[in-house]
Amino acid sequence: MKKPALLAAVLATTLLAASARAEDFPSAISVSGEASVSAAPDLAQIDAGVANDAKTAKEASDANNAAMGKVLLALKSAGIAEKDYQTSRLSLQPQYGQNKSTGASPVVGFRASNRVTVKIRDVTKVAGIIDTLVSAGANDIGNISFEVTQASKLLDDAREQAVADARRKAEIYAKAAGVTLGAPLSVTEGGGPVPLFKGRMAERMAAAPQAAVAPGEETLTVTVNVSWAIKAKE
């Protein structure tokens, strides 16, 4: 075979392969759609604990164990199930002083601390639970957060709205490009709900006569990414 004929055959084969690839991967418009729904949280979570200082490690530990025992008893008396509170931090650390004449830092005592994470399944009781904890001797309260436990179920309507939003955008692009929108080629979901509020509560706030807690509402957002097939207008 002569070289020109060979080159022509190679070129034809390449064009056929490119055409096949184009058919395997049709042209598409890819957009994202978004929708939101608001819901009141139905679960709260707080950290509560006690810290005790003493001259010896045993004295600090004994005092801390007794203080935490009162806190746990208060939680049980307030109707919190044992499965809904869990130890999150336990520590015993030396406390150092300062010797001005030598510059040394001698041990002058010990601090024992114990914290539990508490789930409150009735958010209307959060303020009352905090007051109960403070009255029982808890002197370290914070890291409060709220959650919607059925977030995925509540987002079902929003998912349909998000797909409709994606189609609306795709139709705008298709019209601008002079093509017709076809069937969706792929649909993927991204994003998710986030806590309305999560932060540390100051000790002075926890020690107030009535803790001020506002659960508010949580905005749940869902995002979908959709690829739509397109074809030339007839």
PDB file of N, CA and C in Angstrom, residues 154-232:
ATOM      1  N   LEU A 154     -37.089  15.349  56.569  1.00  0.00           N
ATOM      2  CA  LEU A 154     -37.669  16.673  56.349  1.00  0.00           C
ATOM      3  C   LEU A 154     -37.211  17.273  55.023  1.00  0.00           C
ATOM      4  N   LEU A 155     -36.083  16.790  54.511  1.00  0.00           N
ATOM      5  CA  LEU A 155     -35.540  17.342  53.267  1.00  0.00           C
ATOM      6  C   LEU A 155     -36.144  16.708  52.012  1.00  0.00           C
ATOM      7  N   ASP A 156     -37.022  15.723  52.156  1.00  0.00           N
ATOM      8  CA  ASP A 156     -37.552  15.039  50.977  1.00  0.00           C
ATOM      9  C   ASP A 156     -38.256  15.999  50.011  1.00  0.00           C
ATOM     10  N   ASP A 157     -39.103  16.876  50.523  1.00  0.00           N
ATOM     11  CA  ASP A 157     -39.771  17.849  49.654  1.00  0.00           C
ATOM     12  C   ASP A 157     -38.764  18.804  49.030  1.00  0.00           C
ATOM     13  N   ALA A 158     -37.761  19.174  49.824  1.00  0.00           N
ATOM     14  CA  ALA A 158     -36.734  20.094  49.324  1.00  0.00           C
ATOM     15  C   ALA A 158     -35.924  19.451  48.203  1.00  0.00           C
ATOM     16  N   ARG A 159     -35.760  18.141  48.235  1.00  0.00           N
ATOM     17  CA  ARG A 159     -35.026  17.451  47.168  1.00  0.00           C
ATOM     18  C   ARG A 159     -35.746  17.608  45.830  1.00  0.00           C
ATOM     19  N   GLU A 160     -37.071  17.464  45.847  1.00  0.00           N
ATOM     20  CA  GLU A 160     -37.838  17.650  44.613  1.00  0.00           C
ATOM     21  C   GLU A 160     -37.705  19.087  44.118  1.00  0.00           C
ATOM     22  N   GLN A 161     -37.746  20.023  45.048  1.00  0.00           N
ATOM     23  CA  GLN A 161     -37.616  21.427  44.679  1.00  0.00           C
ATOM     24  C   GLN A 161     -36.226  21.726  44.124  1.00  0.00           C
ATOM     25  N   ALA A 162     -35.205  21.051  44.657  1.00  0.00           N
ATOM     26  CA  ALA A 162     -33.840  21.270  44.186  1.00  0.00           C
ATOM     27  C   ALA A 162     -33.663  20.773  42.752  1.00  0.00           C
ATOM     28  N   VAL A 163     -34.263  19.629  42.441  1.00  0.00           N
ATOM     29  CA  VAL A 163     -34.196  19.108  41.070  1.00  0.00           C
ATOM     30  C   VAL A 163     -34.929  20.056  40.119  1.00  0.00           C
ATOM     31  N   ALA A 164     -36.084  20.583  40.559  1.00  0.00           N
ATOM     32  CA  ALA A 164     -36.828  21.536  39.730  1.00  0.00           C
ATOM     33  C   ALA A 164     -36.002  22.804  39.512  1.00  0.00           C
ATOM     34  N   ASP A 165     -35.273  23.211  40.535  1.00  0.00           N
ATOM     35  CA  ASP A 165     -34.419  24.389  40.412  1.00  0.00           C
ATOM     36  C   ASP A 165     -33.291  24.134  39.413  1.00  0.00           C
ATOM     37  N   ALA A 166     -32.739  22.915  39.442  1.00  0.00           N
ATOM     38  CA  ALA A 166     -31.678  22.558  38.496  1.00  0.00           C
ATOM     39  C   ALA A 166     -32.211  22.552  37.063  1.00  0.00           C
ATOM     40  N   ARG A 167     -33.409  22.031  36.871  1.00  0.00           N
ATOM     41  CA  ARG A 167     -33.993  21.999  35.521  1.00  0.00           C
ATOM     42  C   ARG A 167     -34.254  23.418  35.014  1.00  0.00           C
ATOM     43  N   ARG A 168     -34.748  24.283  35.906  1.00  0.00           N
ATOM     44  CA  ARG A 168     -34.998  25.677  35.504  1.00  0.00           C
ATOM     45  C   ARG A 168     -33.721  26.328  34.983  1.00  0.00           C
ATOM     46  N   LYS A 169     -32.622  26.110  35.696  1.00  0.00           N
ATOM     47  CA  LYS A 169     -31.349  26.696  35.278  1.00  0.00           C
ATOM     48  C   LYS A 169     -30.870  26.088  33.958  1.00  0.00           C
ATOM     49  N   ALA A 170     -31.024  24.754  33.841  1.00  0.00           N
ATOM     50  CA  ALA A 170     -30.567  24.074  32.630  1.00  0.00           C
ATOM     51  C   ALA A 170     -31.340  24.558  31.407  1.00  0.00           C
ATOM     52  N   GLU A 171     -32.638  24.802  31.573  1.00  0.00           N
ATOM     53  CA  GLU A 171     -33.447  25.276  30.446  1.00  0.00           C
ATOM     54  C   GLU A 171     -33.018  26.678  30.007  1.00  0.00           C
ATOM     55  N   ILE A 172     -32.605  27.490  30.958  1.00  0.00           N
ATOM     56  CA  ILE A 172     -32.107  28.829  30.608  1.00  0.00           C
ATOM     57  C   ILE A 172     -30.838  28.712  29.768  1.00  0.00           C
ATOM     58  N   TYR A 173     -29.915  27.842  30.194  1.00  0.00           N
ATOM     59  CA  TYR A 173     -28.667  27.655  29.448  1.00  0.00           C
ATOM     60  C   TYR A 173     -28.936  27.044  28.069  1.00  0.00           C
ATOM     61  N   ALA A 174     -29.864  26.091  28.014  1.00  0.00           N
ATOM     62  CA  ALA A 174     -30.169  25.439  26.746  1.00  0.00           C
ATOM     63  C   ALA A 174     -30.740  26.448  25.753  1.00  0.00           C
ATOM     64  N   LYS A 175     -31.633  27.304  26.217  1.00  0.00           N
ATOM     65  CA  LYS A 175     -32.225  28.317  25.350  1.00  0.00           C
ATOM     66  C   LYS A 175     -31.166  29.291  24.848  1.00  0.00           C
ATOM     67  N   ALA A 176     -30.272  29.696  25.767  1.00  0.00           N
ATOM     68  CA  ALA A 176     -29.219  30.635  25.384  1.00  0.00           C
ATOM     69  C   ALA A 176     -28.256  30.012  24.378  1.00  0.00           C
ATOM     70  N   ALA A 177     -28.046  28.700  24.488  1.00  0.00           N
ATOM     71  CA  ALA A 177     -27.111  28.005  23.597  1.00  0.00           C
ATOM     72  C   ALA A 177     -27.770  27.521  22.317  1.00  0.00           C
ATOM     73  N   GLY A 178     -29.080  27.644  22.207  1.00  0.00           N
ATOM     74  CA  GLY A 178     -29.778  27.226  21.007  1.00  0.00           C
ATOM     75  C   GLY A 178     -29.906  25.735  20.857  1.00  0.00           C
ATOM     76  N   VAL A 179     -30.045  25.031  21.998  1.00  0.00           N
ATOM     77  CA  VAL A 179     -30.196  23.577  21.954  1.00  0.00           C
ATOM     78  C   VAL A 179     -31.450  23.188  22.735  1.00  0.00           C
ATOM     79  N   THR A 180     -31.795  21.904  22.642  1.00  0.00           N
ATOM     80  CA  THR A 180     -32.958  21.380  23.351  1.00  0.00           C
ATOM     81  C   THR A 180     -32.495  20.509  24.516  1.00  0.00           C
ATOM     82  N   LEU A 181     -33.175  20.672  25.636  1.00  0.00           N
ATOM     83  CA  LEU A 181     -32.821  19.901  26.825  1.00  0.00           C
ATOM     84  C   LEU A 181     -33.418  18.502  26.738  1.00  0.00           C
ATOM     85  N   GLY A 182     -32.579  17.500  27.014  1.00  0.00           N
ATOM     86  CA  GLY A 182     -33.037  16.117  26.976  1.00  0.00           C
ATOM     87  C   GLY A 182     -33.243  15.547  28.361  1.00  0.00           C
ATOM     88  N   ALA A 183     -33.056  14.246  28.493  1.00  0.00           N
ATOM     89  CA  ALA A 183     -33.251  13.559  29.773  1.00  0.00           C
ATOM     90  C   ALA A 183     -32.034  13.759  30.678  1.00  0.00           C
ATOM     91  N   PRO A 184     -32.215  13.685  31.995  1.00  0.00           N
ATOM     92  CA  PRO A 184     -31.069  13.794  32.904  1.00  0.00           C
ATOM     93  C   PRO A 184     -30.153  12.577  32.759  1.00  0.00           C
ATOM     94  N   LEU A 185     -28.855  12.822  32.742  1.00  0.00           N
ATOM     95  CA  LEU A 185     -27.870  11.742  32.625  1.00  0.00           C
ATOM     96  C   LEU A 185     -27.372  11.283  33.992  1.00  0.00           C
ATOM     97  N   SER A 186     -27.311  12.209  34.957  1.00  0.00           N
ATOM     98  CA  SER A 186     -26.862  11.851  36.300  1.00  0.00           C
ATOM     99  C   SER A 186     -27.414  12.850  37.302  1.00  0.00           C
ATOM    100  N   VAL A 187     -27.674  12.364  38.504  1.00  0.00           N
ATOM    101  CA  VAL A 187     -28.157  13.211  39.599  1.00  0.00           C
ATOM    102  C   VAL A 187     -27.390  12.816  40.857  1.00  0.00           C
ATOM    103  N   THR A 188     -26.692  13.754  41.468  1.00  0.00           N
ATOM    104  CA  THR A 188     -25.965  13.489  42.701  1.00  0.00           C
ATOM    105  C   THR A 188     -26.312  14.556  43.735  1.00  0.00           C
ATOM    106  N   GLU A 189     -26.318  14.142  44.980  1.00  0.00           N
ATOM    107  CA  GLU A 189     -26.673  15.065  46.066  1.00  0.00           C
ATOM    108  C   GLU A 189     -25.429  15.466  46.847  1.00  0.00           C
ATOM    109  N   GLY A 190     -25.406  16.722  47.254  1.00  0.00           N
ATOM    110  CA  GLY A 190     -24.301  17.214  48.072  1.00  0.00           C
ATOM    111  C   GLY A 190     -24.828  18.141  49.128  1.00  0.00           C
ATOM    112  N   GLY A 191     -23.973  18.479  50.103  1.00  0.00           N
ATOM    113  CA  GLY A 191     -24.388  19.383  51.165  1.00  0.00           C
ATOM    114  C   GLY A 191     -25.193  18.654  52.215  1.00  0.00           C
ATOM    115  N   GLY A 192     -25.640  19.380  53.227  1.00  0.00           N
ATOM    116  CA  GLY A 192     -26.420  18.778  54.298  1.00  0.00           C
ATOM    117  C   GLY A 192     -26.689  19.773  55.400  1.00  0.00           C
ATOM    118  N   PRO A 193     -27.491  19.404  56.382  1.00  0.00           N
ATOM    119  CA  PRO A 193     -27.828  20.330  57.460  1.00  0.00           C
ATOM    120  C   PRO A 193     -26.647  20.574  58.387  1.00  0.00           C
ATOM    121  N   VAL A 194     -26.618  21.733  58.975  1.00  0.00           N
ATOM    122  CA  VAL A 194     -25.578  22.072  59.947  1.00  0.00           C
ATOM    123  C   VAL A 194     -26.253  22.583  61.205  1.00  0.00           C
ATOM    124  N   PRO A 195     -25.571  22.462  62.382  1.00  0.00           N
ATOM    125  CA  PRO A 195     -26.179  22.945  63.615  1.00  0.00           C
ATOM    126  C   PRO A 195     -26.473  24.438  63.547  1.00  0.00           C
ATOM    127  N   LEU A 196     -27.606  24.823  64.111  1.00  0.00           N
ATOM    128  CA  LEU A 196     -27.962  26.233  64.148  1.00  0.00           C
ATOM    129  C   LEU A 196     -26.961  27.012  64.990  1.00  0.00           C
ATOM    130  N   PHE A 197     -26.565  26.450  66.137  1.00  0.00           N
ATOM    131  CA  PHE A 197     -25.661  27.153  67.035  1.00  0.00           C
ATOM    132  C   PHE A 197     -24.799  26.141  67.750  1.00  0.00           C
ATOM    133  N   LYS A 198     -23.527  26.419  67.813  1.00  0.00           N
ATOM    134  CA  LYS A 198     -22.640  25.555  68.566  1.00  0.00           C
ATOM    135  C   LYS A 198     -21.505  26.412  69.096  1.00  0.00           C
ATOM    136  N   GLY A 199     -21.370  26.476  70.397  1.00  0.00           N
ATOM    137  CA  GLY A 199     -20.329  27.312  70.970  1.00  0.00           C
ATOM    138  C   GLY A 199     -20.222  27.092  72.462  1.00  0.00           C
ATOM    139  N   ARG A 200     -19.296  27.794  73.085  1.00  0.00           N
ATOM    140  CA  ARG A 200     -19.070  27.625  74.506  1.00  0.00           C
ATOM    141  C   ARG A 200     -19.908  28.616  75.294  1.00  0.00           C
ATOM    142  N   MET A 201     -20.586  28.136  76.318  1.00  0.00           N
ATOM    143  CA  MET A 201     -21.385  28.989  77.169  1.00  0.00           C
ATOM    144  C   MET A 201     -20.531  29.457  78.335  1.00  0.00           C
ATOM    145  N   ALA A 202     -20.447  30.733  78.561  1.00  0.00           N
ATOM    146  CA  ALA A 202     -19.638  31.269  79.642  1.00  0.00           C
ATOM    147  C   ALA A 202     -20.163  30.788  80.989  1.00  0.00           C
ATOM    148  N   GLU A 203     -19.251  30.607  81.967  1.00  0.00           N
ATOM    149  CA  GLU A 203     -19.652  30.109  83.273  1.00  0.00           C
ATOM    150  C   GLU A 203     -20.598  31.086  83.965  1.00  0.00           C
ATOM    151  N   ARG A 204     -20.384  32.382  83.787  1.00  0.00           N
ATOM    152  CA  ARG A 204     -21.263  33.353  84.429  1.00  0.00           C
ATOM    153  C   ARG A 204     -22.697  33.231  83.898  1.00  0.00           C
ATOM    154  N   MET A 205     -22.825  32.813  82.616  1.00  0.00           N
ATOM    155  CA  MET A 205     -24.154  32.625  82.029  1.00  0.00           C
ATOM    156  C   MET A 205     -24.826  31.408  82.651  1.00  0.00           C
ATOM    157  N   ALA A 206     -24.046  30.337  82.836  1.00  0.00           N
ATOM    158  CA  ALA A 206     -24.601  29.124  83.414  1.00  0.00           C
ATOM    159  C   ALA A 206     -24.995  29.335  84.869  1.00  0.00           C
ATOM    160  N   ALA A 207     -24.321  30.246  85.554  1.00  0.00           N
ATOM    161  CA  ALA A 207     -24.574  30.449  86.965  1.00  0.00           C
ATOM    162  C   ALA A 207     -25.682  31.463  87.220  1.00  0.00           C
ATOM    163  N   ALA A 208     -26.284  31.998  86.162  1.00  0.00           N
ATOM    164  CA  ALA A 208     -27.356  32.976  86.317  1.00  0.00           C
ATOM    165  C   ALA A 208     -28.575  32.303  86.927  1.00  0.00           C
ATOM    166  N   PRO A 209     -29.481  33.109  87.580  1.00  0.00           N
ATOM    167  CA  PRO A 209     -30.671  32.523  88.199  1.00  0.00           C
ATOM    168  C   PRO A 209     -31.486  31.677  87.223  1.00  0.00           C
ATOM    169  N   GLN A 210     -31.568  32.087  85.977  1.00  0.00           N
ATOM    170  CA  GLN A 210     -32.280  31.318  84.955  1.00  0.00           C
ATOM    171  C   GLN A 210     -31.484  31.394  83.656  1.00  0.00           C
ATOM    172  N   ALA A 211     -30.957  30.255  83.231  1.00  0.00           N
ATOM    173  CA  ALA A 211     -30.152  30.240  82.014  1.00  0.00           C
ATOM    174  C   ALA A 211     -31.013  30.650  80.824  1.00  0.00           C
ATOM    175  N   ALA A 212     -30.467  31.533  79.992  1.00  0.00           N
ATOM    176  CA  ALA A 212     -31.200  31.986  78.805  1.00  0.00           C
ATOM    177  C   ALA A 212     -30.764  31.160  77.605  1.00  0.00           C
ATOM    178  N   VAL A 213     -31.666  30.341  77.091  1.00  0.00           N
ATOM    179  CA  VAL A 213     -31.348  29.458  75.968  1.00  0.00           C
ATOM    180  C   VAL A 213     -32.407  29.633  74.885  1.00  0.00           C
ATOM    181  N   ALA A 214     -31.961  29.878  73.650  1.00  0.00           N
ATOM    182  CA  ALA A 214     -32.881  30.071  72.526  1.00  0.00           C
ATOM    183  C   ALA A 214     -32.581  29.053  71.426  1.00  0.00           C
ATOM    184  N   PRO A 215     -33.347  27.974  71.324  1.00  0.00           N
ATOM    185  CA  PRO A 215     -33.104  26.958  70.286  1.00  0.00           C
ATOM    186  C   PRO A 215     -33.276  27.496  68.869  1.00  0.00           C
ATOM    187  N   GLY A 216     -34.246  28.419  68.681  1.00  0.00           N
ATOM    188  CA  GLY A 216     -34.468  28.980  67.355  1.00  0.00           C
ATOM    189  C   GLY A 216     -34.900  27.928  66.347  1.00  0.00           C
ATOM    190  N   GLU A 217     -34.589  28.173  65.087  1.00  0.00           N
ATOM    191  CA  GLU A 217     -34.877  27.235  64.009  1.00  0.00           C
ATOM    192  C   GLU A 217     -33.607  26.931  63.238  1.00  0.00           C
ATOM    193  N   GLU A 218     -33.575  25.780  62.645  1.00  0.00           N
ATOM    194  CA  GLU A 218     -32.428  25.383  61.830  1.00  0.00           C
ATOM    195  C   GLU A 218     -32.845  25.364  60.367  1.00  0.00           C
ATOM    196  N   THR A 219     -32.029  25.947  59.517  1.00  0.00           N
ATOM    197  CA  THR A 219     -32.291  25.925  58.083  1.00  0.00           C
ATOM    198  C   THR A 219     -31.549  24.749  57.464  1.00  0.00           C
ATOM    199  N   LEU A 220     -32.296  23.812  56.911  1.00  0.00           N
ATOM    200  CA  LEU A 220     -31.720  22.629  56.276  1.00  0.00           C
ATOM    201  C   LEU A 220     -31.680  22.861  54.772  1.00  0.00           C
ATOM    202  N   THR A 221     -30.533  22.667  54.184  1.00  0.00           N
ATOM    203  CA  THR A 221     -30.352  22.935  52.759  1.00  0.00           C
ATOM    204  C   THR A 221     -29.860  21.687  52.046  1.00  0.00           C
ATOM    205  N   VAL A 222     -30.412  21.430  50.867  1.00  0.00           N
ATOM    206  CA  VAL A 222     -29.958  20.312  50.059  1.00  0.00           C
ATOM    207  C   VAL A 222     -29.553  20.844  48.681  1.00  0.00           C
ATOM    208  N   THR A 223     -28.469  20.299  48.150  1.00  0.00           N
ATOM    209  CA  THR A 223     -27.972  20.689  46.834  1.00  0.00           C
ATOM    210  C   THR A 223     -27.861  19.445  45.959  1.00  0.00           C
ATOM    211  N   VAL A 224     -28.358  19.533  44.728  1.00  0.00           N
ATOM    212  CA  VAL A 224     -28.229  18.421  43.785  1.00  0.00           C
ATOM    213  C   VAL A 224     -27.473  18.889  42.543  1.00  0.00           C
ATOM    214  N   ASN A 225     -26.634  18.029  42.025  1.00  0.00           N
ATOM    215  CA  ASN A 225     -25.898  18.299  40.794  1.00  0.00           C
ATOM    216  C   ASN A 225     -26.469  17.401  39.695  1.00  0.00           C
ATOM    217  N   VAL A 226     -26.957  18.030  38.622  1.00  0.00           N
ATOM    218  CA  VAL A 226     -27.629  17.279  37.562  1.00  0.00           C
ATOM    219  C   VAL A 226     -26.990  17.583  36.216  1.00  0.00           C
ATOM    220  N   SER A 227     -26.760  16.533  35.454  1.00  0.00           N
ATOM    221  CA  SER A 227     -26.276  16.662  34.074  1.00  0.00           C
ATOM    222  C   SER A 227     -27.415  16.292  33.141  1.00  0.00           C
ATOM    223  N   TRP A 228     -27.731  17.198  32.215  1.00  0.00           N
ATOM    224  CA  TRP A 228     -28.826  16.980  31.274  1.00  0.00           C
ATOM    225  C   TRP A 228     -28.260  16.798  29.857  1.00  0.00           C
ATOM    226  N   ALA A 229     -28.770  15.800  29.157  1.00  0.00           N
ATOM    227  CA  ALA A 229     -28.383  15.630  27.747  1.00  0.00           C
ATOM    228  C   ALA A 229     -28.968  16.762  26.931  1.00  0.00           C
ATOM    229  N   ILE A 230     -28.270  17.141  25.885  1.00  0.00           N
ATOM    230  CA  ILE A 230     -28.781  18.200  24.981  1.00  0.00           C
ATOM    231  C   ILE A 230     -28.670  17.728  23.543  1.00  0.00           C
ATOM    232  N   LYS A 231     -29.512  18.323  22.709  1.00  0.00           N
ATOM    233  CA  LYS A 231     -29.474  18.013  21.275  1.00  0.00           C
ATOM    234  C   LYS A 231     -29.858  19.268  20.500  1.00  0.00           C
ATOM    235  N   ALA A 232     -29.449  19.279  19.253  1.00  0.00           N
ATOM    236  CA  ALA A 232     -29.744  20.436  18.417  1.00  0.00           C
ATOM    237  C   ALA A 232     -31.242  20.582  18.207  1.00  0.00           C
TER     238      ALA A 232
END
